[in-house]
Amino acid sequence: MSPSVITVETKENVSQNLVIQPPASGLSLQGRIQIPGDKSISHRALMLGAIAQGQTQIKGLLLGEDPCSTASCFQAMGAEISELNSELVTVTGISLGNLQEPADVLNAGNSGTTMRLMLGLLASHPGRFFTVTGDSSLRSRPMSRVVKPLQQMGAQIWGRQGTSLAPLAISGQALKPIHYHSPIASAQVKSCILLAGLLTEGQTTVTEPALSRDHSERMLRTFGAKLDIDPQTNSVTITGPAQLVGQTVVVPGDISSAAFWLVAGAIVPNSDLVIENVGVNSTRTGILEALAMMGADIQLLNEREVAGEPVADLRVRSGRLQSCTIAGEIIPRLIDEIPILAVAAVFAAGTTVIKDAAELRVKESDRIAVMAQQLNKMGAKVTELPDGMEITGGTPLVATDLDSYTDHRIAMSLAIAALVATGKTTIHRAEAASVSYPNFISTLQSVISH
Ligand code: S3P
């Protein structure tokens, strides 16, 4: 523990400033890290457990704010969910088609996954009326990407700005199957339509321009749904109505959370970290490929399969990095890791180009604008592109006042940058990290060595 390097100032009992001041002699990161459960898999385990028949046991659930939002929405619709913890959560499902009409607005908080996936289920429950909302970030994020295909299936949904923004009102209907060609590679869009297809008689197909994370497909199959996957065309077909039966789900560690340590271990001199039990599903390992292109020293140890998902321990040791270009089909496989990859690029020789990532502008914050602005405040050379960034590495970072813009991944990325900046960095609104990584700060404290 190194309390002198890291301090947390709590403001008005809500907001937190994270203050990071590395000693003038520098620091290194050493040790073994257990990361929290995968956020995407945690949401899906709670949702499928809630709508399946019988009991689902979830081991290793992420206790972040986002899965808590999913749990409370499905509890409000009749599912029984035991107290959330990372050991064992039991969900008693209500069987497909039986979501009860909640007496109040469903609140998805900060979680795009909760809102978008849930919409597919709500829209396909005939005779029931639902309203959904979220926090100010989620209420500004585009919902038309799921509303439009659902409307093609016959869904009745109303909302602000041409049904693009939450709060949304949904009058559940018996839907008709479609073949949807999604203009974007988005697991949230794909999963929303597949979930709508669960109760829809016939074959519902989604084709996406590049493969996005496939956790829904894997878990739907495990729970008993009939899915046909065509890898040639990135298409998935679900045949409804389906029957889902509760299962045991073992949630692997979240590679998106591991990413902060992978980059930290790579850029903080003399570091050596092992991150245990990381999910290495190939639809998520773009970060490993990108860091390999940059020359990072990362080893996959003890590769194994746990409950249908590949898992490994990852060892990272610091070393020199070089620039690379990150574009095309790899983007959906590392979309959430681009803020922390931008930090890696600041320490890489040459100019790193990130393209084809316009989606970053509609995440929890505009991650292109915010990362460029915040890293440039520290003295980095980052130029915004409409769909990415150009980052010229090699300029030393200088500590200053920074802001998370209430985006969890920005808060944590800036904290890692602060470890290698000269002076005292203050990250405002750092409490955002708890959306996906409640123990981030204590884990950081535990691996600092100086
Ligand atoms: C997620 C999919 C991704 C990702 C998000 C979680 C999911 O969003 O950014 O954090 O669990 O399906 P998109 O599918 O919209 O790119």
Coordinates of C-alpha atoms and ligand atoms in Angstrom, one line a residue:
M1 CA 0.0 0.0 0.0
S2 CA 1.3 3.4 -0.9
P3 CA -1.1 6.0 0.5
S4 CA 1.3 8.8 -0.3
V5 CA 1.0 8.2 -4.1
I6 CA -2.7 7.9 -4.2
T7 CA -5.3 9.9 -2.2
V8 CA -9.1 10.1 -2.6
E9 CA -10.8 13.3 -1.7
T10 CA -14.6 12.9 -1.3
K11 CA -16.6 16.0 -2.2
E12 CA -20.1 16.5 -0.8
N13 CA -20.4 12.8 -0.1
V14 CA -20.8 12.0 -3.8
S15 CA -18.0 13.1 -6.0
Q16 CA -14.5 11.9 -5.6
N17 CA -11.2 13.5 -6.7
L18 CA -8.5 10.9 -7.3
V19 CA -5.1 12.5 -6.6
I20 CA -2.0 10.7 -7.9
Q21 CA 1.5 11.9 -7.3
P22 CA 4.3 9.5 -8.1
P23 CA 7.5 10.0 -6.2
A24 CA 10.2 11.9 -8.0
S25 CA 12.3 8.7 -8.1
G26 CA 9.4 7.0 -10.0
L27 CA 7.5 3.9 -9.1
S28 CA 6.9 0.4 -10.6
L29 CA 3.9 -2.0 -10.5
Q30 CA 4.4 -5.5 -9.2
G31 CA 2.1 -8.3 -8.2
R32 CA -0.9 -10.5 -9.0
I33 CA -4.2 -8.9 -9.7
Q34 CA -7.7 -10.3 -9.6
I35 CA -10.0 -8.4 -11.8
P36 CA -13.8 -8.1 -11.5
G37 CA -16.2 -10.2 -13.5
D38 CA -16.9 -9.4 -17.2
K39 CA -19.6 -6.7 -17.5
S40 CA -21.1 -7.9 -20.7
I41 CA -21.4 -11.5 -19.4
S42 CA -22.8 -10.3 -16.0
H43 CA -25.6 -8.4 -17.7
R44 CA -26.5 -11.3 -19.9
A45 CA -26.4 -13.9 -17.1
L46 CA -28.8 -11.8 -15.0
M47 CA -31.1 -11.2 -18.0
L48 CA -31.3 -14.7 -19.3
G49 CA -31.5 -16.1 -15.7
A50 CA -34.5 -13.8 -15.1
I51 CA -36.4 -14.9 -18.2
A52 CA -35.5 -18.6 -18.1
Q53 CA -37.4 -21.3 -16.5
G54 CA -35.9 -22.4 -13.1
Q55 CA -32.8 -21.3 -11.3
T56 CA -29.7 -19.8 -12.6
Q57 CA -26.5 -19.7 -10.5
I58 CA -24.0 -16.9 -11.3
K59 CA -20.5 -17.2 -10.0
G60 CA -18.1 -14.2 -10.3
L61 CA -20.8 -11.6 -11.2
L62 CA -19.4 -8.0 -11.6
L63 CA -20.7 -6.0 -8.6
G64 CA -20.4 -2.7 -10.5
E65 CA -23.3 -0.2 -10.8
D66 CA -24.2 -1.3 -14.3
P67 CA -25.1 -4.9 -13.5
C68 CA -27.0 -3.6 -10.4
S69 CA -29.1 -1.6 -12.8
T70 CA -29.9 -4.7 -14.8
A71 CA -30.8 -6.7 -11.6
S72 CA -33.1 -4.0 -10.3
C73 CA -35.0 -3.7 -13.6
F74 CA -35.6 -7.4 -13.8
Q75 CA -36.6 -7.6 -10.1
A76 CA -39.2 -4.9 -10.9
M77 CA -40.5 -7.3 -13.6
G78 CA -40.9 -10.3 -11.3
A79 CA -37.6 -12.1 -11.3
E80 CA -36.2 -13.1 -7.9
I81 CA -32.5 -12.3 -7.6
S82 CA -30.6 -13.0 -4.4
E83 CA -28.3 -10.4 -2.9
L84 CA -25.7 -9.5 -5.5
N85 CA -22.2 -10.7 -4.6
S86 CA -19.3 -12.0 -6.6
E87 CA -19.4 -15.5 -5.0
L88 CA -22.8 -16.8 -5.9
V89 CA -26.0 -15.1 -7.1
T90 CA -29.2 -17.1 -7.6
V91 CA -31.8 -15.9 -10.1
T92 CA -35.2 -17.5 -10.0
G93 CA -36.5 -17.1 -13.6
I94 CA -40.1 -16.3 -14.5
S95 CA -40.0 -18.3 -17.8
L96 CA -40.0 -16.7 -21.2
G97 CA -42.9 -14.4 -22.0
N98 CA -43.7 -13.7 -18.4
L99 CA -42.1 -10.4 -17.6
Q100 CA -44.6 -8.5 -15.5
E101 CA -45.6 -5.0 -16.2
P102 CA -43.6 -2.9 -13.6
A103 CA -45.5 -0.3 -11.6
D104 CA -42.8 2.3 -12.1
V105 CA -40.3 3.5 -14.7
L106 CA -37.4 1.0 -15.3
N107 CA -34.1 2.8 -14.6
A108 CA -31.0 1.6 -16.6
G109 CA -28.7 4.1 -14.8
N110 CA -25.6 4.6 -16.8
S111 CA -25.9 1.3 -18.7
G112 CA -26.4 1.2 -22.4
T113 CA -26.3 -2.6 -22.4
T114 CA -29.1 -2.7 -19.9
M115 CA -31.4 -0.4 -21.8
R116 CA -30.7 -1.7 -25.3
L117 CA -30.8 -5.4 -24.6
M118 CA -33.9 -5.0 -22.4
L119 CA -35.8 -3.1 -25.1
G120 CA -35.8 -6.2 -27.3
L121 CA -37.5 -8.2 -24.5
L122 CA -40.0 -5.4 -23.5
A123 CA -41.1 -4.8 -27.1
S124 CA -41.9 -8.5 -27.6
H125 CA -44.2 -8.9 -24.5
P126 CA -47.7 -8.4 -25.8
G127 CA -50.2 -6.5 -23.7
R128 CA -47.8 -5.0 -21.3
F129 CA -46.6 -1.4 -21.1
F130 CA -43.2 -0.3 -20.0
T131 CA -41.3 2.9 -19.5
V132 CA -37.5 3.1 -19.4
T133 CA -35.0 5.8 -18.5
G134 CA -31.4 6.3 -17.5
D135 CA -29.0 8.8 -16.1
S136 CA -28.1 12.0 -18.1
S137 CA -25.4 10.3 -20.1
L138 CA -27.7 7.4 -21.1
R139 CA -30.5 9.8 -21.9
S140 CA -28.3 11.5 -24.5
R141 CA -27.1 8.2 -26.2
P142 CA -28.8 7.1 -29.4
M143 CA -31.5 4.5 -29.0
S144 CA -32.7 4.6 -32.7
R145 CA -30.1 2.0 -33.5
V146 CA -32.3 -0.5 -31.6
V147 CA -35.7 1.2 -32.0
K148 CA -35.6 1.1 -35.8
P149 CA -35.1 -2.6 -36.2
L150 CA -37.6 -3.3 -33.4
Q151 CA -40.1 -1.0 -35.3
Q152 CA -39.5 -3.1 -38.4
M153 CA -40.5 -6.1 -36.3
G154 CA -43.7 -4.3 -35.4
A155 CA -42.7 -2.8 -32.1
Q156 CA -44.5 0.2 -30.7
I157 CA -42.1 2.6 -29.0
W158 CA -42.2 6.3 -28.3
G159 CA -39.5 8.7 -27.1
R160 CA -37.9 12.1 -27.6
Q161 CA -36.4 13.3 -30.8
G162 CA -38.0 10.8 -33.2
T163 CA -37.9 8.0 -30.6
S164 CA -34.1 8.4 -30.6
L165 CA -33.6 9.3 -26.9
A166 CA -34.8 7.9 -23.6
P167 CA -37.0 8.1 -21.7
L168 CA -38.9 5.6 -23.9
A169 CA -42.4 4.1 -23.6
I170 CA -43.0 0.7 -25.0
S171 CA -46.3 -1.1 -25.7
G172 CA -45.4 -4.7 -26.0
Q173 CA -46.6 -6.5 -29.2
A174 CA -46.4 -9.9 -30.9
L175 CA -43.5 -9.2 -33.3
K176 CA -42.7 -10.5 -36.7
P177 CA -39.3 -11.9 -37.7
I178 CA -37.0 -9.9 -39.9
H179 CA -33.5 -10.1 -41.4
Y180 CA -31.8 -7.0 -40.1
H181 CA -28.6 -5.8 -41.8
S182 CA -27.1 -3.6 -39.1
P183 CA -25.1 -0.6 -40.4
I184 CA -22.8 -0.9 -37.3
A185 CA -20.9 -3.8 -35.7
S186 CA -22.6 -3.6 -32.3
A187 CA -23.2 -6.4 -29.8
Q188 CA -25.9 -4.3 -28.2
V189 CA -27.9 -4.0 -31.4
K190 CA -27.3 -7.6 -32.3
S191 CA -28.3 -8.8 -28.9
C192 CA -31.4 -6.6 -28.7
I193 CA -32.8 -8.1 -31.9
L194 CA -31.9 -11.7 -30.9
L195 CA -33.7 -11.2 -27.6
A196 CA -36.7 -9.8 -29.4
G197 CA -36.5 -13.0 -31.6
L198 CA -36.8 -15.2 -28.5
L199 CA -40.6 -14.7 -28.4
T200 CA -41.1 -14.1 -32.1
E201 CA -42.4 -16.9 -34.1
G202 CA -40.1 -17.8 -37.0
Q203 CA -36.5 -16.9 -37.9
T204 CA -35.0 -13.6 -36.9
T205 CA -31.6 -12.8 -38.4
V206 CA -29.0 -10.1 -37.7
T207 CA -26.1 -9.5 -40.1
E208 CA -23.4 -7.1 -39.0
P209 CA -20.6 -5.5 -41.0
A210 CA -17.9 -7.0 -38.7
L211 CA -18.1 -9.4 -35.8
S212 CA -18.9 -7.9 -32.4
R213 CA -18.7 -9.7 -29.1
D214 CA -20.6 -13.0 -29.2
H215 CA -21.4 -13.5 -25.5
S216 CA -25.2 -13.4 -26.2
E217 CA -24.9 -16.1 -28.9
R218 CA -22.9 -18.4 -26.5
M219 CA -25.2 -17.9 -23.6
L220 CA -28.4 -18.1 -25.5
R221 CA -27.3 -21.5 -26.8
T222 CA -26.3 -22.7 -23.4
F223 CA -29.7 -21.7 -22.0
G224 CA -31.4 -23.7 -24.8
A225 CA -32.2 -21.3 -27.7
K226 CA -31.8 -22.5 -31.3
L227 CA -29.2 -20.3 -33.0
D228 CA -27.6 -20.6 -36.4
I229 CA -24.4 -18.7 -36.9
D230 CA -22.8 -18.0 -40.3
P231 CA -19.3 -16.8 -39.7
Q232 CA -18.8 -16.0 -43.5
T233 CA -21.4 -13.3 -43.4
N234 CA -21.4 -12.4 -39.7
S235 CA -25.0 -13.4 -39.4
V236 CA -26.9 -15.0 -36.5
T237 CA -30.4 -16.5 -36.8
I238 CA -32.6 -17.3 -33.8
T239 CA -35.7 -19.5 -34.2
G240 CA -38.5 -18.5 -32.0
P241 CA -40.4 -19.0 -29.8
A242 CA -37.6 -20.4 -27.7
Q243 CA -37.4 -22.3 -24.4
L244 CA -34.8 -21.2 -22.0
V245 CA -33.7 -23.2 -18.9
G246 CA -31.7 -21.8 -16.0
Q247 CA -28.0 -22.7 -16.0
T248 CA -24.8 -22.2 -13.9
V249 CA -22.8 -19.3 -15.4
V250 CA -19.2 -18.8 -14.4
V251 CA -18.3 -15.2 -15.3
P252 CA -14.6 -14.7 -16.3
G253 CA -12.6 -11.6 -15.4
D254 CA -13.3 -8.7 -17.7
I255 CA -10.6 -8.1 -20.3
S256 CA -11.8 -4.5 -20.5
S257 CA -10.8 -4.1 -16.9
A258 CA -7.6 -6.1 -17.4
A259 CA -6.7 -3.6 -20.2
F260 CA -5.8 -0.9 -17.6
W261 CA -3.2 -3.1 -16.0
L262 CA -1.9 -4.4 -19.4
V263 CA -1.2 -0.8 -20.4
A264 CA 0.0 0.2 -17.0
G265 CA 2.4 -2.7 -16.8
A266 CA 3.7 -1.9 -20.3
I267 CA 4.4 1.8 -19.7
V268 CA 5.4 2.1 -16.1
P269 CA 9.1 1.3 -16.0
N270 CA 10.3 -1.9 -14.3
S271 CA 6.8 -3.3 -13.9
D272 CA 5.8 -7.0 -13.8
L273 CA 2.1 -7.9 -13.3
V274 CA 0.1 -11.0 -13.6
I275 CA -3.6 -10.5 -14.1
E276 CA -5.5 -13.7 -13.2
N277 CA -8.6 -15.3 -14.8
V278 CA -9.1 -13.0 -17.8
G279 CA -11.8 -13.8 -20.4
V280 CA -10.0 -14.1 -23.7
N281 CA -12.9 -14.7 -26.1
S282 CA -11.5 -13.8 -29.5
T283 CA -14.3 -11.2 -30.1
R284 CA -12.7 -9.3 -27.2
T285 CA -9.0 -9.7 -27.6
G286 CA -8.3 -6.9 -30.0
I287 CA -6.5 -5.2 -27.1
L288 CA -4.0 -8.0 -27.0
E289 CA -3.4 -7.8 -30.7
A290 CA -3.0 -4.1 -30.6
L291 CA -0.5 -4.2 -27.8
A292 CA 1.4 -7.0 -29.5
M293 CA 1.6 -4.7 -32.6
M294 CA 3.0 -2.0 -30.3
G295 CA 5.7 -4.5 -29.1
A296 CA 4.3 -4.9 -25.5
D297 CA 5.6 -7.9 -23.6
I298 CA 2.5 -9.8 -22.8
Q299 CA 2.2 -13.6 -22.2
L300 CA -0.9 -15.7 -22.0
L301 CA -0.5 -18.3 -19.2
N302 CA -2.6 -21.2 -18.1
E303 CA -5.1 -21.0 -21.0
R304 CA -8.3 -22.9 -20.2
E305 CA -12.0 -22.9 -20.9
V306 CA -14.5 -22.1 -18.1
A307 CA -18.2 -22.6 -18.7
G308 CA -18.0 -22.0 -22.4
E309 CA -15.7 -19.0 -22.4
P310 CA -11.9 -19.1 -22.9
V311 CA -9.8 -17.8 -20.0
A312 CA -6.1 -17.2 -19.3
D313 CA -3.8 -15.4 -16.9
L314 CA -2.0 -12.5 -18.5
R315 CA 1.6 -11.5 -17.6
V316 CA 2.8 -8.1 -18.7
R317 CA 6.3 -6.6 -18.3
S318 CA 7.3 -3.1 -19.2
G319 CA 9.3 -2.3 -22.2
R320 CA 9.5 0.0 -25.2
L321 CA 6.4 0.5 -27.4
Q322 CA 6.1 1.5 -31.0
S323 CA 3.2 3.2 -32.8
C324 CA 0.8 1.2 -34.9
T325 CA -2.5 1.7 -36.9
I326 CA -5.7 0.4 -35.3
A327 CA -8.5 0.3 -37.8
G328 CA -11.1 -1.9 -39.5
E329 CA -12.4 -5.2 -38.2
I330 CA -10.4 -5.1 -35.0
I331 CA -12.3 -2.0 -33.8
P332 CA -15.4 -3.8 -32.4
R333 CA -13.0 -6.2 -30.7
L334 CA -11.3 -3.5 -28.7
I335 CA -13.9 -0.7 -28.8
D336 CA -14.0 -0.2 -25.0
E337 CA -10.2 -0.3 -24.7
I338 CA -9.4 2.6 -27.0
P339 CA -9.2 5.2 -24.2
I340 CA -6.5 3.2 -22.5
L341 CA -4.8 2.3 -25.8
A342 CA -4.6 6.1 -26.4
V343 CA -2.5 6.3 -23.2
A344 CA -0.3 3.5 -24.4
A345 CA 0.2 5.4 -27.7
V346 CA 1.4 8.5 -25.8
F347 CA 4.4 6.3 -24.7
A348 CA 5.0 4.7 -28.1
A349 CA 7.6 5.9 -30.6
G350 CA 6.0 7.4 -33.7
T351 CA 2.4 8.3 -34.6
T352 CA -0.4 5.8 -33.7
V353 CA -3.5 6.2 -35.9
I354 CA -6.9 5.0 -34.6
K355 CA -9.6 5.0 -37.3
D356 CA -13.1 3.6 -38.0
A357 CA -14.0 4.2 -34.4
A358 CA -16.7 6.9 -34.7
E359 CA -18.8 4.8 -32.2
L360 CA -16.5 6.2 -29.5
R361 CA -18.4 9.5 -29.8
V362 CA -21.6 7.9 -28.5
K363 CA -20.3 5.9 -25.6
E364 CA -20.7 7.0 -21.9
S365 CA -19.0 10.2 -23.1
D366 CA -17.5 11.4 -26.4
R367 CA -14.4 9.3 -25.8
I368 CA -12.5 10.8 -28.8
A369 CA -13.0 14.4 -27.7
V370 CA -12.5 13.7 -24.0
M371 CA -9.4 11.6 -24.3
A372 CA -7.8 14.1 -26.8
Q373 CA -8.6 17.0 -24.6
Q374 CA -7.5 15.5 -21.3
L375 CA -4.2 13.9 -22.6
N376 CA -3.4 17.2 -24.4
K377 CA -3.8 19.0 -21.1
M378 CA -1.0 16.8 -19.8
G379 CA 1.2 17.7 -22.7
A380 CA 0.5 14.8 -25.1
K381 CA 0.2 15.3 -28.9
V382 CA -3.3 14.0 -29.7
T383 CA -5.3 15.1 -32.8
E384 CA -8.9 14.3 -33.0
L385 CA -10.2 12.6 -36.2
P386 CA -13.9 12.3 -37.0
D387 CA -13.6 8.6 -36.3
G388 CA -10.5 8.3 -34.2
M389 CA -7.3 9.9 -33.1
E390 CA -3.7 10.5 -34.2
I391 CA -1.3 10.2 -31.3
T392 CA 2.3 11.1 -31.6
G393 CA 4.2 9.5 -28.7
G394 CA 7.3 10.5 -26.9
T395 CA 6.4 13.7 -25.2
P396 CA 6.6 13.5 -21.4
L397 CA 3.4 13.9 -19.5
V398 CA 3.0 16.7 -16.9
A399 CA 0.5 16.4 -14.1
T400 CA -2.6 18.7 -14.0
D401 CA -6.3 18.8 -13.2
L402 CA -8.3 16.4 -15.2
D403 CA -12.0 15.3 -15.5
S404 CA -13.6 11.9 -16.1
Y405 CA -16.7 13.5 -17.7
T406 CA -18.4 10.8 -15.5
D407 CA -17.1 8.1 -17.8
H408 CA -15.7 5.1 -16.0
R409 CA -13.2 4.2 -18.7
I410 CA -11.9 7.8 -18.9
A411 CA -11.4 8.0 -15.2
M412 CA -9.3 4.8 -15.1
S413 CA -7.3 5.6 -18.3
L414 CA -6.3 9.0 -16.9
A415 CA -5.3 7.4 -13.6
I416 CA -2.9 5.1 -15.4
A417 CA -1.5 8.1 -17.4
A418 CA -1.0 9.9 -14.1
L419 CA 1.3 7.2 -12.8
V420 CA 3.9 8.2 -15.4
A421 CA 3.3 12.0 -15.3
T422 CA 5.6 14.4 -13.4
G423 CA 3.8 16.0 -10.5
K424 CA 0.4 15.8 -8.9
T425 CA -2.6 14.9 -11.0
T426 CA -6.1 15.4 -9.8
I427 CA -8.9 13.4 -11.6
H428 CA -12.3 14.9 -10.8
R429 CA -15.4 12.8 -10.7
A430 CA -13.3 9.6 -10.4
E431 CA -16.1 7.8 -8.7
A432 CA -17.3 6.9 -12.2
A433 CA -14.9 4.0 -12.1
S434 CA -17.5 2.0 -10.0
V435 CA -19.7 1.6 -13.0
S436 CA -17.5 -1.3 -14.1
Y437 CA -14.6 -1.5 -11.5
P438 CA -15.5 -0.7 -7.9
N439 CA -12.1 -1.9 -6.5
F440 CA -10.0 -0.1 -9.1
I441 CA -8.3 2.3 -6.7
S442 CA -7.5 -0.3 -4.0
T443 CA -6.1 -2.6 -6.6
L444 CA -3.9 0.2 -7.9
Q445 CA -2.7 1.0 -4.4
S446 CA -1.8 -2.7 -3.9
V447 CA 0.5 -3.0 -6.9
I448 CA 2.4 0.2 -6.5
S449 CA 6.0 -0.4 -5.4
H450 CA 8.6 2.4 -4.9
Ligands
S3P1 C1 -21.4 -4.2 -25.0 C2 -21.2 -3.9 -26.3 C3 -20.4 -2.7 -26.7 C4 -19.6 -2.1 -25.6 C5 -20.3 -2.0 -24.3 C6 -20.9 -3.4 -23.9 C7 -22.3 -5.3 -24.6 O1 -21.3 -1.7 -27.2 O2 -19.0 -0.9 -25.9 O3 -19.5 -1.5 -23.3 O4 -22.3 -5.8 -23.5 O5 -23.0 -5.8 -25.5 P1 -21.7 -1.8 -28.7 O6 -22.2 -3.1 -29.0 O7 -22.9 -0.8 -28.8 O8 -20.5 -1.3 -29.5

